[in-house]
mmCIF file of C-alpha atoms in Angstrom:
data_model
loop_
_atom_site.group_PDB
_atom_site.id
_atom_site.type_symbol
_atom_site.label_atom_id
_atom_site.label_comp_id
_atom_site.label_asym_id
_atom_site.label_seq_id
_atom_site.Cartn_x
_atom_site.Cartn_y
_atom_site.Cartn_z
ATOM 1 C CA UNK Z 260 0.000 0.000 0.000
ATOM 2 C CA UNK Z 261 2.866 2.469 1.060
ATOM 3 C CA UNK Z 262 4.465 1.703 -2.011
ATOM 4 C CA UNK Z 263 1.443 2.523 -4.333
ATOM 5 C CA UNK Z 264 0.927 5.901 -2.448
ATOM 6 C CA UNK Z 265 5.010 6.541 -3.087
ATOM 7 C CA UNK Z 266 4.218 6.086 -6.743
ATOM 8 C CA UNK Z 267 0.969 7.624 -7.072
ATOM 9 C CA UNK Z 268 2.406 10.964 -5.190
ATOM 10 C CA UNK Z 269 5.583 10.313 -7.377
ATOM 11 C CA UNK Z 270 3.271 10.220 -10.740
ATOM 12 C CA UNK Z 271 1.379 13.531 -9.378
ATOM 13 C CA UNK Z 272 4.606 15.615 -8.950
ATOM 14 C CA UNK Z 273 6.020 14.639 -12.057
ATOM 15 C CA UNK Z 274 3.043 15.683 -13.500
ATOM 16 C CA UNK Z 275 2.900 18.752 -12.250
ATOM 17 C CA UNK Z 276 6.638 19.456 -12.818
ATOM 18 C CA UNK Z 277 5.563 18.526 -16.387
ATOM 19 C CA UNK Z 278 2.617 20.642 -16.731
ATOM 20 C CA UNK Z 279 5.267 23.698 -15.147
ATOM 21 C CA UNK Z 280 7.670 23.226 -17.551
ATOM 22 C CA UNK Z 281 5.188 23.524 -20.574
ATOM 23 C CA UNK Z 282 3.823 26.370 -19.246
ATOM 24 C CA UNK Z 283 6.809 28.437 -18.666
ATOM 25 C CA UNK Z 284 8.199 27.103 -21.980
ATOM 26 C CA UNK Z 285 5.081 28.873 -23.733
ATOM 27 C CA UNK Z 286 5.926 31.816 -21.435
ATOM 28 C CA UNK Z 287 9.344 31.910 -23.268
ATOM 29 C CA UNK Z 288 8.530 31.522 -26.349
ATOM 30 C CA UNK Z 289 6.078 34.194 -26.110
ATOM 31 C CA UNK Z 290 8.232 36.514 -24.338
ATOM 32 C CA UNK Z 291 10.928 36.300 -27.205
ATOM 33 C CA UNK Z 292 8.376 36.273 -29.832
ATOM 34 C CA UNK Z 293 7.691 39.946 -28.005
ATOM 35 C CA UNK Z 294 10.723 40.918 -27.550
ATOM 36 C CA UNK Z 295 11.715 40.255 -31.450
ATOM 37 C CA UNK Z 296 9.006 42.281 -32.502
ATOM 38 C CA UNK Z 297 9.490 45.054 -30.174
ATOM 39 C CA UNK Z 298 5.634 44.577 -28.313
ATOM 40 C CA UNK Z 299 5.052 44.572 -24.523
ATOM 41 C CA UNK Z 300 1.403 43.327 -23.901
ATOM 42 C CA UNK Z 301 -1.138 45.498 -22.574
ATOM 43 C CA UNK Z 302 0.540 48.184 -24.511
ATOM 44 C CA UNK Z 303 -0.401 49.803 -27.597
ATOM 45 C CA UNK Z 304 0.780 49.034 -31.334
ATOM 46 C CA UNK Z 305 0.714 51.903 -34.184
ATOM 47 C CA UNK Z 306 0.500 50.895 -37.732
ATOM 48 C CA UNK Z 307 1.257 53.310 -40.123
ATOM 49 C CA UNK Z 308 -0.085 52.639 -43.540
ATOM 50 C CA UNK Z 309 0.739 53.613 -46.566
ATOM 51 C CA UNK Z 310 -0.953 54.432 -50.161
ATOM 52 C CA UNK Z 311 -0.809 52.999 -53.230
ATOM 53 C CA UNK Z 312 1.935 54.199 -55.834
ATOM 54 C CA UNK Z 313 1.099 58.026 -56.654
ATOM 55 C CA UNK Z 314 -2.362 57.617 -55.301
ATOM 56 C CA UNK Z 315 -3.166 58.976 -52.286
ATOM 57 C CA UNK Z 316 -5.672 57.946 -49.931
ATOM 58 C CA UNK Z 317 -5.910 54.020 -51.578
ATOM 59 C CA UNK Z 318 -4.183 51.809 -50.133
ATOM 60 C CA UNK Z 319 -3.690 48.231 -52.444
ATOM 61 C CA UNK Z 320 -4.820 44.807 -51.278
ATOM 62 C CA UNK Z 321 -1.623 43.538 -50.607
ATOM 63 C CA UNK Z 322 -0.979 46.562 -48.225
ATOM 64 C CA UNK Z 323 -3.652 45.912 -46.733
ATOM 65 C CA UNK Z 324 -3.298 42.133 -45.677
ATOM 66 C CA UNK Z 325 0.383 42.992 -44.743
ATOM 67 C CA UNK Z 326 -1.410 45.562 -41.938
ATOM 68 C CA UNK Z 327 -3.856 42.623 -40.911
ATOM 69 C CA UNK Z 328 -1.058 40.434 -40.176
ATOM 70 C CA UNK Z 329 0.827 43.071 -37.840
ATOM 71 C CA UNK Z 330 -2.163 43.702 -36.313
ATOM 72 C CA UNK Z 331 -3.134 40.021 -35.660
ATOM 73 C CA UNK Z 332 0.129 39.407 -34.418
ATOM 74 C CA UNK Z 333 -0.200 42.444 -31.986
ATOM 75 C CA UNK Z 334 -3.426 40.898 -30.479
ATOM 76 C CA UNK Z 335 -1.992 37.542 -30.183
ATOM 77 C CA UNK Z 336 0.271 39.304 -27.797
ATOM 78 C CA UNK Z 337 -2.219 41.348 -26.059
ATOM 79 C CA UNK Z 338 -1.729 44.661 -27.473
ATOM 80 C CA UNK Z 339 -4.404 47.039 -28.476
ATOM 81 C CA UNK Z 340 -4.111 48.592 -32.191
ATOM 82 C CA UNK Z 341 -4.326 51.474 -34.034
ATOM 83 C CA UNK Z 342 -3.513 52.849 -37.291
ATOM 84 C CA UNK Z 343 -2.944 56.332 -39.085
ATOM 85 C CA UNK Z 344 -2.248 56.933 -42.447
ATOM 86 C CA UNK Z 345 1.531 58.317 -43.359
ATOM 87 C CA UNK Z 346 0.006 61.348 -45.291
ATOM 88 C CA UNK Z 347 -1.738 62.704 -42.069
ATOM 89 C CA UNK Z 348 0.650 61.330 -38.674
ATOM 90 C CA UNK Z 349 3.038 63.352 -37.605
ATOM 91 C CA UNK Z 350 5.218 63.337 -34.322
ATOM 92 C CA UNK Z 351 6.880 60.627 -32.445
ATOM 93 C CA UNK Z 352 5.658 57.230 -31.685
ATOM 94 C CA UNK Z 353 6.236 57.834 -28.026
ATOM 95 C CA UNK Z 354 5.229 54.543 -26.072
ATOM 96 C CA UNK Z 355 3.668 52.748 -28.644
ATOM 97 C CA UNK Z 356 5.631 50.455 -30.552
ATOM 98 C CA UNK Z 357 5.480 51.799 -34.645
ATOM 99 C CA UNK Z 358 5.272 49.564 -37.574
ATOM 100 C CA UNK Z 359 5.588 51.387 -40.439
ATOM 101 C CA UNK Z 360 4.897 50.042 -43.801
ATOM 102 C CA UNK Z 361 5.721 50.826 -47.532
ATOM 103 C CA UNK Z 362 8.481 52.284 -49.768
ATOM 104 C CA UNK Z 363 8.667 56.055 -49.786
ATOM 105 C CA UNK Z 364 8.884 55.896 -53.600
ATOM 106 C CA UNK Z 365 5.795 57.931 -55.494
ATOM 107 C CA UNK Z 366 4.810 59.664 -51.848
ATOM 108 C CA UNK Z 367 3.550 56.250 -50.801
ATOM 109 C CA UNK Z 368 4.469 56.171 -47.192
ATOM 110 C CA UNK Z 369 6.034 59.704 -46.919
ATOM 111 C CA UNK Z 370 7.266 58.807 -43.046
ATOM 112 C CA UNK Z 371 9.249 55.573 -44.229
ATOM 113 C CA UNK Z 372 11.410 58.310 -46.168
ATOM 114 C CA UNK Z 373 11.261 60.257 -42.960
ATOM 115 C CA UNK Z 374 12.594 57.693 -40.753
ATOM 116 C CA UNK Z 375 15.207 56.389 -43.703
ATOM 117 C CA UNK Z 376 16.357 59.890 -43.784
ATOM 118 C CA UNK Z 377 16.794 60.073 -39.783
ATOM 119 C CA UNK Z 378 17.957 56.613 -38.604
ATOM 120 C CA UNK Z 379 19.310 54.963 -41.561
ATOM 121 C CA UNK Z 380 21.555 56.731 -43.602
ATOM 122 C CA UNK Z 381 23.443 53.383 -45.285
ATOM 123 C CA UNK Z 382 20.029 52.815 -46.769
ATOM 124 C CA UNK Z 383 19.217 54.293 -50.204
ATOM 125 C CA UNK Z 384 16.191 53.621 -52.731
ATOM 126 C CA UNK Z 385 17.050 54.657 -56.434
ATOM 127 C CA UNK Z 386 13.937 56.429 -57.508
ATOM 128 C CA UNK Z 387 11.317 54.768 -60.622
ATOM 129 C CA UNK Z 388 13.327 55.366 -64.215
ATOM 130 C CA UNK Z 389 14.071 53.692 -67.282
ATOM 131 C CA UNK Z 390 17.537 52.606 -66.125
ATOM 132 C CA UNK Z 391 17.741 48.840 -65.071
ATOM 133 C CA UNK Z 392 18.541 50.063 -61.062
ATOM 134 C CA UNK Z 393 14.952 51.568 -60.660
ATOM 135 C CA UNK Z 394 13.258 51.278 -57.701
ATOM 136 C CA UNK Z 395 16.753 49.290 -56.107
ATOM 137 C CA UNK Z 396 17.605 49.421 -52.490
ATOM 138 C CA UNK Z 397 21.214 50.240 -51.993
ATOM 139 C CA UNK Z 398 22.871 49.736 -48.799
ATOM 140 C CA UNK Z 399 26.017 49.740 -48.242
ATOM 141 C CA UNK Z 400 28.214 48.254 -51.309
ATOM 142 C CA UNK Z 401 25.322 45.745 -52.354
ATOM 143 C CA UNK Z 402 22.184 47.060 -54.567
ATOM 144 C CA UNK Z 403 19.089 45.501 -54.576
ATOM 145 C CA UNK Z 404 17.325 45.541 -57.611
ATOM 146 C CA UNK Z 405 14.071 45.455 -58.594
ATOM 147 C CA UNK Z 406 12.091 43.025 -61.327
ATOM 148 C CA UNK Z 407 8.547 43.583 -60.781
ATOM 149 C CA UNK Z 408 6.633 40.151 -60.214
ATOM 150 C CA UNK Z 409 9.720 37.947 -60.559
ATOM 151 C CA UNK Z 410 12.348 39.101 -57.820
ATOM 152 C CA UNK Z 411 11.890 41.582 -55.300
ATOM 153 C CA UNK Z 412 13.230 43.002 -51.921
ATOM 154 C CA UNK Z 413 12.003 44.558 -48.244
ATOM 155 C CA UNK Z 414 14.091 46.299 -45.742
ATOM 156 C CA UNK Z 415 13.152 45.479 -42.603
ATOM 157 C CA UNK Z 416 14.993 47.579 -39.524
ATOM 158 C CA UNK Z 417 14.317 47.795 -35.809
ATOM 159 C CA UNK Z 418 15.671 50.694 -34.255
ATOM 160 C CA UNK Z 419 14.382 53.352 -31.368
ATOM 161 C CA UNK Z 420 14.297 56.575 -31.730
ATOM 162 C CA UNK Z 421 15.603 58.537 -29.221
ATOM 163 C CA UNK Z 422 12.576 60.937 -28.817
ATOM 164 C CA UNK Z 423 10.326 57.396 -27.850
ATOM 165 C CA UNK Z 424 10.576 54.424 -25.598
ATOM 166 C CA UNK Z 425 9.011 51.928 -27.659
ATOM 167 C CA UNK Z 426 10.941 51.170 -31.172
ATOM 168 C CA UNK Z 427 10.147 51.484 -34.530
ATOM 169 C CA UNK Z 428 10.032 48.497 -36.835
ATOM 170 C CA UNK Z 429 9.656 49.602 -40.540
ATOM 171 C CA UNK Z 430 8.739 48.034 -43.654
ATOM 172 C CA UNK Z 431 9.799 49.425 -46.723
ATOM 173 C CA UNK Z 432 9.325 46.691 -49.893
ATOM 174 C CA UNK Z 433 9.866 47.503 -53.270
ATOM 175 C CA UNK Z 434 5.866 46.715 -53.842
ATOM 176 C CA UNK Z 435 3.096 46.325 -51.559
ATOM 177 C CA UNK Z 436 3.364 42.244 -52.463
ATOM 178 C CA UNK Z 437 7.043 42.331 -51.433
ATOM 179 C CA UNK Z 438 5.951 43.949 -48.408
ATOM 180 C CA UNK Z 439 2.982 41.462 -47.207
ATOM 181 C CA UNK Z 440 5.718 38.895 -48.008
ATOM 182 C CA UNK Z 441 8.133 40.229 -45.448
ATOM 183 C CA UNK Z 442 5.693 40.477 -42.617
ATOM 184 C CA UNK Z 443 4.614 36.866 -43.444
ATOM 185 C CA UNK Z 444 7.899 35.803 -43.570
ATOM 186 C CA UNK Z 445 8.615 37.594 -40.397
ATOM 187 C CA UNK Z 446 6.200 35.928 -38.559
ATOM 188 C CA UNK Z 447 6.822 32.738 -39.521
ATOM 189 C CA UNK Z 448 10.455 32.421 -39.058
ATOM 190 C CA UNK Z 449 11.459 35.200 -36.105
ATOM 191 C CA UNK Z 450 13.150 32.592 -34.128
ATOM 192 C CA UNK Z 451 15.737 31.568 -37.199
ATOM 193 C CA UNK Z 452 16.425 35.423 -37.951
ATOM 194 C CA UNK Z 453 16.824 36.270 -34.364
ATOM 195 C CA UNK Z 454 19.419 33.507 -34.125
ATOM 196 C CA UNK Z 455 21.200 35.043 -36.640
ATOM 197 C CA UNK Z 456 21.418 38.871 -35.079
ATOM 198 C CA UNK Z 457 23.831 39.802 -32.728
ATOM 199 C CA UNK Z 458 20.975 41.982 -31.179
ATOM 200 C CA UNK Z 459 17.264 41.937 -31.738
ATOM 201 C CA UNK Z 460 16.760 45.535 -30.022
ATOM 202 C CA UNK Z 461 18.137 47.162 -32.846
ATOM 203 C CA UNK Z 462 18.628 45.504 -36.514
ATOM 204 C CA UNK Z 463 18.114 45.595 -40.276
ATOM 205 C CA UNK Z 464 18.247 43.398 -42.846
ATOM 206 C CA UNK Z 465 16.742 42.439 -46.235
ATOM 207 C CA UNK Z 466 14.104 39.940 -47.364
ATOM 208 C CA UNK Z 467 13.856 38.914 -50.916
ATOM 209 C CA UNK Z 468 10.982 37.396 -52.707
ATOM 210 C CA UNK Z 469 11.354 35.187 -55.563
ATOM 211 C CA UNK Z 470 9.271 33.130 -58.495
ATOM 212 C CA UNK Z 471 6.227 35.421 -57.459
ATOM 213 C CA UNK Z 472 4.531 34.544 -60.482
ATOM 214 C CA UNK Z 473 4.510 31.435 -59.165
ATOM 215 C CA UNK Z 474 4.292 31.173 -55.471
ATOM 216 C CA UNK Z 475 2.985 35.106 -55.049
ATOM 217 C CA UNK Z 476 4.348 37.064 -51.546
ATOM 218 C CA UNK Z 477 4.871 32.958 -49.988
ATOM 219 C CA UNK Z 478 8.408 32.169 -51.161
ATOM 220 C CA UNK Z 479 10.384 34.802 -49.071
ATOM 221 C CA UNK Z 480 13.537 34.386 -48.156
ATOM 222 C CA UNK Z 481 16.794 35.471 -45.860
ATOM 223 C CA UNK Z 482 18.786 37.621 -47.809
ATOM 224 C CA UNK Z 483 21.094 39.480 -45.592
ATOM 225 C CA UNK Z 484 22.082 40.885 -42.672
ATOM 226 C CA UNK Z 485 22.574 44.574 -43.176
ATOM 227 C CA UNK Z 486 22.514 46.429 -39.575
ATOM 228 C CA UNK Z 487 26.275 47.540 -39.731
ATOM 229 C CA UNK Z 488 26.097 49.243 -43.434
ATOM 230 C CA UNK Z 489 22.325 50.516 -42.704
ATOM 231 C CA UNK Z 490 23.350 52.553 -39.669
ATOM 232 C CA UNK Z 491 26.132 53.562 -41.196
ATOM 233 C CA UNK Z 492 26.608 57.313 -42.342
ATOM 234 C CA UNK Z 493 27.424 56.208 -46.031
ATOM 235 C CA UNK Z 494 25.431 54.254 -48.949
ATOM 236 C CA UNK Z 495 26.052 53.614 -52.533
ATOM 237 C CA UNK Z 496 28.348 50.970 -54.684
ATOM 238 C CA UNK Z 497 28.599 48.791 -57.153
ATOM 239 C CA UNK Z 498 25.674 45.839 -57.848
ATOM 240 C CA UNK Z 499 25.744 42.873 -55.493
#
């Protein structure tokens, strides 16, 4: 009898020592899913959206699912969420963590410029032309180039500006698809990218999308790396 309390108490305390362990394992993994994407729960999100090419006021599909997804990944971590457009938000994100989506190019998000212009100076976007390095992301001595529906890249960067005490995490694709594709991607693979950053409080690197007529924004991929040269004073070089 004493023996089959010993094991039935012994049973019971493993498994509670079991049922511990998976719940502070899913506190873990939620608390560096958080920390990756800069959210504290309970606190607010912004998303700042942008327009569609030289239209303002319309924001494309794609955009549009790319802001769902941010703000379904918000709520999954217990943040409230807002949005504002980039043609009418001004001012500093203050507590609330920012993610701000869209290329600057054609006024499209006019505060990705903004924050480009403030926090990453190694990070330059050759405007729409005829030459074959339209619409390219430079950065550094690697350029980024653009063929629409094929190949395509996002910038994705982390950083906090000193005026706030929540970070900024910006999105700035080459096209609204390229853009839903990095947020997908993002969300799906934050624990291999973090694993691959020195730091996750402050970063930037680039996302490319490939065989889109294919596979469409799903077939994202790892590209680079790029926090040193993005926060670096100096951009420009020859092609990748």
């Amino acid at each position: 009898m004493v023996n089959v309390l010993v094991g039935l108490a012994t049973s019971l305390i493993g498994g509670a020592f079991v049922w511990l362990w998976e719940r502070g394992k899913d506190a873990r993994v939620l608390r560096r899913k958080a920390d990756f994407f800069g959210l504290v729960p309970g606190e607010t999100c912004l998303v700042v959206m942008g327009n569609k090419h030289n239209v303002k006021g319309v924001a494309t599909h794609k955009e549009i699912r790319a802001m769902i997804e941010v703000a379904t990944l918000a709520s999954q971590l217990g943040c409230d969420v807002v949005t504002e457009s980039s043609d009418d938000f001004r001012g500093s994100n203050d507590n609330r963590t920012e993610y701000c989506i869209g290329g600057p190019l054609g006024d499209a998000n006019v505060r990705t410029g903004g924050h480009l212009a403030a926090h990453l100076p190694g990070v330059r976007i050759v405007p729409y032309g005829p030459a074959p390095d339209s619409a390219a992301i430079v950065v550094g001595e690697h350029r980024y180039l653009f063929e629409h529906d094929h190949v395509e890249h996002t910038v994705v960067a982390k950083f906090m500006p000193p005026e706030a005490t929540r970070p900024v995490v910006l999105i700035c694709g080459q096209s609204s698809l390229a853009n839903q594709a990095a947020v997908h991607y993002l969300k799906r693979n934050y624990r291999e990218i973090a694993d691959r950053l020195t730091s996750v409080e402050r970063f930037c690197i680039m996302i490319k999308v490939s065989d889109i007529g294919t596979y469409g924004f799903q077939r994202a991929s790892f590209a680079r790396d790029v926090t040193g040269e993005a926060f670096a004073p100096e951009a420009g070089g020859p092609p990748a």
